[in-house]
Coordinates of C-alpha atoms and ligand atoms in Angstrom, one line a residue:
M176 CA 47.5 67.0 -4.7
M177 CA 49.2 65.5 -7.7
A178 CA 51.2 63.2 -5.5
A179 CA 48.0 61.9 -4.0
I180 CA 46.5 61.3 -7.5
I181 CA 49.6 59.4 -8.5
R182 CA 49.6 57.3 -5.3
S183 CA 46.0 56.3 -6.0
L184 CA 46.8 55.2 -9.6
P185 CA 47.3 51.5 -9.1
S186 CA 43.8 51.0 -7.8
I187 CA 42.3 53.1 -10.6
C188 CA 44.3 51.1 -13.1
F189 CA 43.0 47.8 -11.7
K190 CA 39.5 48.9 -12.7
Y191 CA 40.7 50.1 -16.1
P192 CA 43.1 47.5 -17.5
K193 CA 44.0 49.6 -20.4
Y194 CA 46.9 51.1 -18.5
N195 CA 49.6 48.5 -18.2
S196 CA 52.4 48.4 -15.6
S197 CA 55.1 50.0 -17.8
F198 CA 52.8 52.9 -18.2
L199 CA 52.4 53.1 -14.5
K200 CA 56.1 53.2 -13.9
T201 CA 56.4 56.1 -16.4
V202 CA 53.6 57.9 -14.6
S203 CA 55.1 57.4 -11.2
K204 CA 58.4 58.8 -12.3
S205 CA 56.9 61.7 -14.2
T206 CA 56.6 65.1 -12.7
N207 CA 54.1 66.2 -15.3
F208 CA 51.1 63.8 -15.2
Q209 CA 49.3 65.4 -18.1
E210 CA 52.3 65.2 -20.4
T211 CA 52.8 61.6 -19.6
C212 CA 49.3 60.7 -20.5
F213 CA 49.7 62.1 -24.0
R214 CA 53.2 60.7 -24.4
S215 CA 52.5 57.1 -23.4
E216 CA 52.4 54.6 -26.2
S217 CA 51.6 51.7 -24.0
T218 CA 47.9 52.5 -23.4
T219 CA 45.4 50.6 -25.5
Q220 CA 42.8 53.4 -25.0
Q221 CA 42.3 55.5 -28.1
I222 CA 44.1 58.8 -27.7
P223 CA 41.9 61.6 -28.7
K224 CA 42.7 63.1 -32.1
L225 CA 42.6 66.9 -32.3
E226 CA 41.0 66.9 -35.7
E227 CA 38.0 65.0 -34.3
F228 CA 37.4 67.3 -31.4
D229 CA 34.1 68.3 -32.8
K230 CA 32.9 65.0 -31.3
P231 CA 33.0 64.1 -27.6
Q232 CA 36.1 62.1 -26.8
F233 CA 35.2 60.6 -23.4
P234 CA 36.5 57.1 -23.2
G235 CA 33.2 55.8 -21.8
S236 CA 30.9 56.5 -24.7
Q237 CA 30.7 57.1 -28.5
S238 CA 28.2 59.9 -29.1
R239 CA 27.7 63.4 -30.4
W240 CA 27.4 66.9 -28.8
T241 CA 24.0 68.4 -28.3
E242 CA 22.9 71.8 -27.0
K243 CA 19.4 70.6 -26.2
L244 CA 18.7 69.8 -22.6
E245 CA 16.7 66.6 -23.1
F246 CA 16.3 63.4 -21.0
V247 CA 16.3 60.1 -22.8
R248 CA 12.9 58.7 -22.0
G249 CA 11.8 55.1 -22.3
D250 CA 8.2 55.9 -23.0
I251 CA 8.4 57.8 -26.2
Y252 CA 9.0 55.1 -28.8
D253 CA 6.8 52.2 -30.0
G254 CA 9.0 49.5 -28.7
I255 CA 11.1 46.8 -30.3
P256 CA 8.8 45.0 -32.8
V257 CA 8.0 41.3 -32.5
Y258 CA 9.4 39.2 -35.3
R259 CA 7.0 36.5 -36.7
V260 CA 6.8 34.2 -39.7
M261 CA 3.4 32.7 -39.3
N262 CA 0.1 34.4 -38.5
R263 CA -2.3 32.9 -36.0
D264 CA -3.9 30.8 -38.8
G265 CA -0.6 29.1 -39.5
N266 CA 0.0 30.9 -42.8
I267 CA 3.4 32.1 -43.7
I268 CA 3.3 35.9 -44.0
D269 CA 6.5 36.5 -46.1
P270 CA 7.6 33.4 -48.0
S271 CA 11.2 34.6 -48.0
H272 CA 11.2 34.0 -44.2
D273 CA 9.9 30.4 -44.5
P274 CA 12.7 28.2 -43.1
K275 CA 11.2 25.5 -45.3
L276 CA 11.7 22.7 -42.7
S277 CA 10.9 19.3 -44.1
Q278 CA 7.7 17.5 -43.3
E279 CA 9.7 15.0 -41.2
M280 CA 11.2 17.8 -39.1
I281 CA 7.9 19.7 -38.6
T282 CA 6.3 16.4 -37.6
R283 CA 9.1 15.8 -35.1
L284 CA 8.6 19.2 -33.6
Y285 CA 4.9 18.9 -33.4
K286 CA 5.1 15.4 -31.9
G287 CA 7.6 16.7 -29.4
M288 CA 5.4 19.7 -28.3
T289 CA 2.4 17.5 -27.9
L290 CA 4.3 14.7 -26.1
L291 CA 5.6 17.3 -23.6
N292 CA 2.0 18.6 -23.2
T293 CA 0.8 15.1 -22.3
M294 CA 3.7 14.4 -20.0
D295 CA 3.0 17.7 -18.3
R296 CA -0.6 16.8 -17.7
I297 CA 0.1 13.4 -16.3
L298 CA 3.0 14.5 -14.0
Y299 CA 1.0 17.5 -12.8
E300 CA -1.8 15.1 -11.8
S301 CA 0.7 12.7 -10.2
Q302 CA 1.8 15.6 -7.9
R303 CA -1.9 16.4 -7.1
Q304 CA -2.3 12.8 -6.1
G305 CA 0.7 12.9 -3.8
R306 CA 2.8 10.6 -5.9
I307 CA 5.6 13.1 -6.5
S308 CA 6.5 16.1 -4.4
F309 CA 6.6 18.9 -7.0
Y310 CA 6.1 19.7 -10.7
M311 CA 6.3 22.6 -13.2
T312 CA 4.5 22.5 -16.5
S313 CA 5.4 24.3 -19.7
F314 CA 1.9 24.9 -21.1
G315 CA 1.9 27.6 -23.7
E316 CA 5.7 27.8 -24.0
E317 CA 6.3 24.7 -26.1
G318 CA 7.1 26.8 -29.2
T319 CA 10.0 28.6 -27.5
H320 CA 11.5 25.2 -26.4
F321 CA 11.4 23.2 -29.6
G322 CA 11.9 26.1 -32.0
S323 CA 15.2 27.1 -30.2
A324 CA 16.4 23.6 -29.5
A325 CA 16.1 22.7 -33.2
A326 CA 18.3 25.6 -34.3
L327 CA 21.3 24.6 -32.2
D328 CA 24.2 22.2 -32.7
P329 CA 23.7 19.2 -30.4
Q330 CA 27.1 19.9 -28.9
D331 CA 26.2 23.5 -27.9
M332 CA 26.0 23.8 -24.1
I333 CA 22.6 24.4 -22.6
Y334 CA 22.0 26.3 -19.3
G335 CA 18.3 26.3 -18.4
Q336 CA 16.3 28.0 -15.6
Y337 CA 13.7 25.2 -15.0
R338 CA 10.9 25.7 -17.5
E339 CA 12.8 24.4 -20.6
T340 CA 11.7 20.7 -20.5
G341 CA 11.0 20.7 -24.3
V342 CA 14.6 21.8 -25.0
L343 CA 15.9 18.7 -23.2
M344 CA 13.3 16.5 -24.8
Y345 CA 14.4 17.6 -28.2
R346 CA 18.0 16.8 -27.3
G347 CA 17.0 13.2 -26.6
Y348 CA 16.2 13.0 -22.9
T349 CA 13.8 10.1 -22.7
L350 CA 10.4 9.7 -21.1
D351 CA 12.0 7.2 -18.7
Q352 CA 14.7 9.8 -17.7
F353 CA 12.1 12.6 -17.1
V354 CA 9.8 10.4 -15.1
N355 CA 12.5 8.7 -13.1
Q356 CA 13.9 12.1 -12.2
C357 CA 10.5 13.4 -11.0
Y358 CA 10.0 10.2 -9.0
G359 CA 13.5 10.4 -7.6
N360 CA 13.9 6.6 -8.0
K361 CA 17.2 4.6 -8.2
N362 CA 17.3 5.0 -12.0
D363 CA 17.3 8.7 -11.9
I364 CA 20.7 10.0 -13.2
G365 CA 20.8 12.3 -10.1
K366 CA 19.9 9.4 -7.8
G367 CA 16.9 11.2 -6.4
R368 CA 19.0 13.9 -4.7
Q369 CA 17.3 16.8 -6.5
M370 CA 13.8 18.2 -6.5
P371 CA 11.6 17.1 -9.4
V372 CA 12.2 19.0 -12.8
H373 CA 15.8 19.8 -11.8
Y374 CA 17.2 17.8 -14.7
G375 CA 20.8 17.6 -15.9
I376 CA 22.7 15.3 -18.2
K377 CA 26.3 15.6 -19.2
A378 CA 25.9 13.4 -22.3
L379 CA 23.4 15.9 -23.8
N380 CA 25.4 19.0 -22.7
F381 CA 22.5 20.1 -20.5
V382 CA 23.8 21.6 -17.2
S383 CA 21.8 20.6 -14.1
I384 CA 19.0 23.0 -13.2
S385 CA 19.5 25.0 -10.0
S386 CA 16.6 26.8 -8.3
P387 CA 18.1 30.1 -7.2
L388 CA 17.2 32.4 -10.0
A389 CA 19.7 33.7 -12.6
T390 CA 22.7 31.8 -11.0
Q391 CA 23.0 29.9 -14.3
M392 CA 23.6 33.1 -16.2
P393 CA 27.1 34.1 -15.1
Q394 CA 28.0 30.4 -15.1
A395 CA 26.8 30.1 -18.7
V396 CA 29.0 33.1 -19.7
G397 CA 32.0 31.3 -18.1
S398 CA 31.3 28.3 -20.2
A399 CA 31.0 30.5 -23.3
Y400 CA 34.3 32.1 -22.5
A401 CA 35.9 28.7 -22.3
L402 CA 34.4 27.7 -25.6
K403 CA 35.8 30.9 -27.1
R404 CA 39.3 30.1 -25.8
S405 CA 39.2 26.5 -27.1
Q406 CA 37.9 27.7 -30.5
T407 CA 35.4 24.8 -30.8
G408 CA 33.0 26.7 -33.1
L409 CA 30.3 26.0 -30.5
C410 CA 28.2 28.3 -28.4
V411 CA 26.2 28.3 -25.2
I412 CA 22.5 29.0 -24.9
C413 CA 21.3 30.3 -21.6
Y414 CA 17.5 30.3 -20.9
F415 CA 16.0 32.5 -18.3
G416 CA 12.6 34.1 -17.4
E417 CA 11.8 37.8 -17.6
G418 CA 11.5 37.7 -13.8
A419 CA 15.0 36.3 -13.4
S420 CA 16.2 39.3 -15.5
S421 CA 15.6 41.4 -12.4
E422 CA 18.4 39.6 -10.5
G423 CA 21.9 41.2 -10.2
D424 CA 23.4 38.1 -11.7
A425 CA 21.6 38.8 -15.0
H426 CA 23.3 42.2 -15.2
A427 CA 26.7 40.7 -14.4
A428 CA 26.2 38.0 -17.0
L429 CA 25.2 40.3 -19.8
N430 CA 28.0 42.7 -19.1
F431 CA 30.7 40.1 -18.8
A432 CA 29.5 38.4 -22.0
A433 CA 29.6 41.7 -23.9
T434 CA 32.9 42.9 -22.6
L435 CA 34.6 39.5 -23.0
S436 CA 32.9 38.8 -26.4
C437 CA 31.6 35.4 -25.5
P438 CA 29.7 33.2 -27.9
I439 CA 26.4 32.9 -26.0
I440 CA 22.7 33.2 -26.8
F441 CA 20.7 34.7 -24.0
F442 CA 17.2 33.3 -24.5
C443 CA 14.7 35.1 -22.3
R444 CA 11.3 33.5 -22.1
N445 CA 9.0 36.4 -21.4
N446 CA 5.8 34.6 -20.3
G447 CA 4.1 37.5 -18.6
Y448 CA 4.6 36.5 -15.0
A449 CA 7.2 35.8 -12.3
I450 CA 5.1 33.6 -10.1
S451 CA 2.3 36.1 -9.2
T452 CA 4.2 39.2 -10.3
P453 CA 3.0 40.5 -13.7
T454 CA 5.5 42.0 -16.0
H455 CA 4.2 45.6 -15.5
E456 CA 5.2 45.3 -11.8
Q457 CA 8.6 43.7 -12.7
Y458 CA 10.0 46.4 -15.0
K459 CA 9.1 49.8 -16.6
G460 CA 11.2 49.7 -19.7
D461 CA 10.5 48.0 -23.1
G462 CA 10.8 44.5 -21.9
I463 CA 14.1 42.6 -21.8
A464 CA 15.2 43.0 -25.4
A465 CA 15.5 46.7 -25.0
R466 CA 18.3 46.2 -22.4
G467 CA 20.6 44.4 -24.9
P468 CA 21.8 47.4 -26.9
A469 CA 22.6 49.2 -23.6
Y470 CA 25.1 46.4 -22.9
G471 CA 26.3 46.4 -26.5
I472 CA 24.5 43.1 -27.3
P473 CA 22.7 42.6 -30.6
S474 CA 19.1 41.9 -29.5
I475 CA 15.8 40.8 -31.1
R476 CA 12.2 40.2 -29.9
V477 CA 10.3 37.2 -31.3
D478 CA 6.8 35.8 -31.2
G479 CA 7.5 32.8 -29.0
N480 CA 4.2 31.2 -30.0
D481 CA 5.4 31.0 -33.6
I482 CA 7.8 28.1 -33.6
L483 CA 9.2 28.9 -37.1
A484 CA 10.0 32.5 -36.0
V485 CA 11.8 31.1 -32.9
Y486 CA 13.7 28.7 -35.1
N487 CA 14.8 31.5 -37.5
V488 CA 16.0 33.9 -34.8
T489 CA 17.8 31.2 -32.8
K490 CA 19.6 30.0 -36.0
A491 CA 20.6 33.6 -36.9
A492 CA 21.7 34.3 -33.3
R493 CA 23.8 31.1 -33.3
Q494 CA 25.5 32.2 -36.5
L495 CA 26.3 35.6 -35.0
A496 CA 27.5 34.2 -31.7
V497 CA 29.8 31.6 -33.3
E498 CA 31.1 33.5 -36.3
E499 CA 31.6 36.8 -34.6
S500 CA 32.2 35.5 -31.1
K501 CA 29.5 37.7 -29.6
P502 CA 26.6 37.4 -27.2
V503 CA 23.1 37.8 -28.6
L504 CA 19.9 38.4 -26.8
I505 CA 16.6 36.9 -27.8
E506 CA 13.4 37.9 -26.0
A507 CA 10.7 35.4 -26.8
M508 CA 7.2 36.7 -26.1
T509 CA 4.8 34.0 -24.8
Y510 CA 2.3 33.3 -22.1
R511 CA 2.5 30.9 -19.1
I512 CA -0.8 29.1 -19.4
G513 CA -0.2 26.9 -16.4
H514 CA 0.2 27.8 -12.8
H515 CA 3.8 28.8 -11.9
S516 CA 4.3 25.3 -10.3
T517 CA 2.3 22.9 -8.2
S518 CA 3.0 25.2 -5.2
D519 CA 0.9 28.0 -6.9
D520 CA -2.7 28.7 -7.6
S521 CA -2.8 31.4 -10.3
S522 CA -6.5 32.0 -10.0
A523 CA -5.6 34.1 -7.0
Y524 CA -3.9 36.8 -9.2
R525 CA -5.2 36.5 -12.8
S526 CA -8.6 36.0 -14.5
V527 CA -9.8 32.8 -16.1
D528 CA -10.6 34.8 -19.2
E529 CA -7.1 36.0 -19.6
V530 CA -5.7 32.5 -19.5
R531 CA -8.5 31.3 -21.8
F532 CA -7.5 33.9 -24.4
W533 CA -4.0 32.5 -24.8
H534 CA -5.1 28.9 -24.6
Q535 CA -7.8 29.2 -27.3
K536 CA -6.6 32.1 -29.5
D537 CA -2.8 32.1 -29.5
H538 CA -1.3 28.7 -28.7
P539 CA 2.0 27.6 -30.2
I540 CA 0.7 24.0 -30.6
S541 CA -2.5 24.9 -32.4
R542 CA -0.7 27.3 -34.6
L543 CA 1.8 24.7 -35.8
R544 CA -1.1 22.2 -36.2
K545 CA -2.9 24.7 -38.5
Y546 CA 0.3 25.1 -40.5
M547 CA 0.6 21.3 -40.8
E548 CA -3.1 21.0 -41.8
N549 CA -2.6 23.7 -44.4
Q550 CA 0.2 21.6 -45.9
K551 CA -2.0 18.5 -45.7
W552 CA 0.6 16.9 -43.4
W553 CA -1.8 16.4 -40.4
D554 CA -5.5 15.7 -39.8
E555 CA -8.0 14.8 -37.1
N556 CA -7.4 11.1 -37.3
K557 CA -3.6 11.5 -37.0
E558 CA -4.2 13.8 -34.0
K559 CA -6.4 11.3 -32.2
A560 CA -4.1 8.4 -32.8
W561 CA -1.0 10.4 -31.7
K562 CA -2.8 11.7 -28.5
E563 CA -3.8 8.2 -27.5
E564 CA -0.3 6.9 -28.2
T565 CA 1.4 9.6 -26.1
K566 CA -0.9 9.1 -23.2
K567 CA -0.2 5.3 -23.3
Q568 CA 3.5 5.9 -23.5
V569 CA 3.6 8.3 -20.6
M570 CA 1.3 6.2 -18.4
Q571 CA 3.4 3.1 -19.0
T572 CA 6.5 5.0 -18.1
V573 CA 4.9 6.3 -14.9
V574 CA 3.8 2.8 -13.8
K575 CA 7.3 1.5 -14.4
A576 CA 8.9 4.4 -12.5
E577 CA 6.5 4.0 -9.5
K578 CA 7.6 0.4 -9.0
L579 CA 11.2 1.2 -8.7
K580 CA 12.8 1.7 -5.3
R581 CA 14.8 4.7 -4.3
A582 CA 18.6 4.7 -4.3
P583 CA 20.3 3.4 -1.1
I584 CA 20.8 5.9 1.6
D585 CA 24.6 5.7 1.1
E586 CA 24.2 7.5 -2.2
M587 CA 22.9 10.6 -0.4
L588 CA 26.3 12.1 0.3
K589 CA 28.3 10.5 -2.6
D590 CA 29.6 12.3 -5.7
V591 CA 30.3 15.6 -4.0
Y592 CA 33.9 14.7 -3.5
D593 CA 36.0 12.2 -5.4
E594 CA 36.6 10.5 -2.0
M595 CA 34.2 11.1 0.8
P596 CA 35.9 13.3 3.5
P597 CA 35.8 12.1 7.1
H598 CA 33.2 14.7 8.3
L599 CA 30.7 13.5 5.7
K600 CA 31.5 9.9 6.4
E601 CA 30.8 10.6 10.1
Q602 CA 27.4 12.2 9.2
L603 CA 26.4 9.3 6.9
D604 CA 27.3 6.8 9.6
A605 CA 25.2 8.7 12.1
V606 CA 22.2 8.9 9.7
K607 CA 22.4 5.1 9.0
A608 CA 22.7 4.2 12.7
H609 CA 19.7 6.5 13.5
V610 CA 17.5 5.0 10.7
E611 CA 18.4 1.5 11.8
Q612 CA 17.5 2.2 15.4
Y613 CA 14.2 3.8 14.6
H614 CA 13.4 1.9 11.4
E615 CA 9.7 1.6 12.2
H616 CA 9.4 5.4 11.7
Y617 CA 11.0 5.4 8.2
P618 CA 9.8 3.9 4.9
V619 CA 13.0 1.8 4.8
D620 CA 11.5 -0.7 2.4
N621 CA 11.2 1.9 -0.3
Y622 CA 15.0 2.2 -0.4
E623 CA 17.3 -0.2 -2.1
K624 CA 19.8 -1.9 0.2
A625 CA 23.3 -0.7 -0.2
Ligands
TPP174 C1 17.1 34.1 -6.0 C2 15.7 33.7 -6.0 N1 14.7 34.5 -5.6 C3 13.5 34.1 -5.6 C4 13.2 32.8 -6.0 C5 11.7 32.3 -6.0 N2 11.2 32.2 -7.3 C6 11.2 31.0 -8.0 S1 10.6 31.1 -9.5 C7 10.4 32.7 -9.4 C8 9.8 33.5 -10.5 C9 10.7 33.5 -11.8 O1 10.0 34.1 -12.8 P1 10.5 34.0 -14.3 O2 12.0 34.2 -14.3 O3 9.7 35.0 -15.1 O4 10.3 32.5 -14.8 P2 9.0 31.7 -15.0 O5 8.6 31.0 -13.7 O6 7.9 32.7 -15.4 O7 9.3 30.7 -16.1 C10 10.7 33.2 -8.1 C11 10.6 34.6 -7.6 C12 14.2 31.9 -6.4 N3 14.0 30.7 -6.8 N4 15.5 32.4 -6.4
MG175 MG1 8.1 34.6 -16.3

């Protein structure tokens, strides 16, 4: 029996790296396994101390004994509170939590949120008119985007899910870049090879969006681990929806980040829906923030419609992540006012009254506007002039983008490899020959010549 246990040790030790190889050799030679375990000095696992035997000493948990037979239930406590700074009238509740952002900064944030809103309206309509193939709006979530983006270092790496357009806008992605990407024209950085809204730009440290849910999460942890090793003083922020949190990748990411102590901010946008699935069908626990402590990750829940609160928590999370090299989890509570995407009609699964409540009574843009009006920094005239200006700006950008041709067909298979391998070259030649032969069936004039 003992021999069998000893033979199986290498595989056990692989899972528990605390036993190193010299320990293994000692164990293999030993006739008394129990004795060896207590003698070994090479293990990094805490050896139980006899004087602390009044506490459980299992290596997998730190806890206390109990003689009560009690299940830990998720439904007996009030839940993690929602941190806020402003009330719905735009008044600061506790002045000691006012981040005291300058008028210039607040105006920048407000202008960004409203510009995004206008761009969303116009590009959504473009899709309805068949000018672009797909679009996703961020209506109602603007506070989570701009509040978090403003609290980061511009060099921090961003991994998004797809509904974080405002984060990229704050970083400096231009209207031209957004619209060219959605139109997939030759000026798009990705040369029109991605679906609309799948933005990415190396210069702004924003990793390209990829549709399969939660795949960005373990990748983001890998980046954070690299940042930790290179000691740059930077961190990663990884955005994801509460729906994506149900993916296995989300678990892997949270657990790796915790065990490897990676400087990463997990930013969950809890907007109430994963397409048509409401949160109460998605999970039974206390949201996403409640999962953090189970992974050993400091966690907080914030009112995502309060941009100042989002700014404060992201700033504090960044400090924790960078100074203590730790993951932090933020759950920003908000509401997806728009349809999931242009492929969705949310009236099939939620009431107009529900949407109207959030649009009229708890909107991040109107809350910041109230704050600005309270400070006498904004008024109706400024609002009207800015709205007209943003509409003009976006419309002009769209008109320009529509006139541009698409990238040459040759670009389709480039940039995957440094040098195109023969099998791809063969496929490209075949496509080109086909299109040339049947050119009357293809919109060849819409494409730039190679
Ligand atoms: C692995 C995978 N499964 C399913 C989908 C289809 N899908 C696209 S978005 C989405 C809902 C995601 O909801 P959430 O994470 O809450 O983000 P939100 O759209 O609310 O911003 C689903 C199921 C997908 N893209 N990838
Ligand atoms: Mg969601």
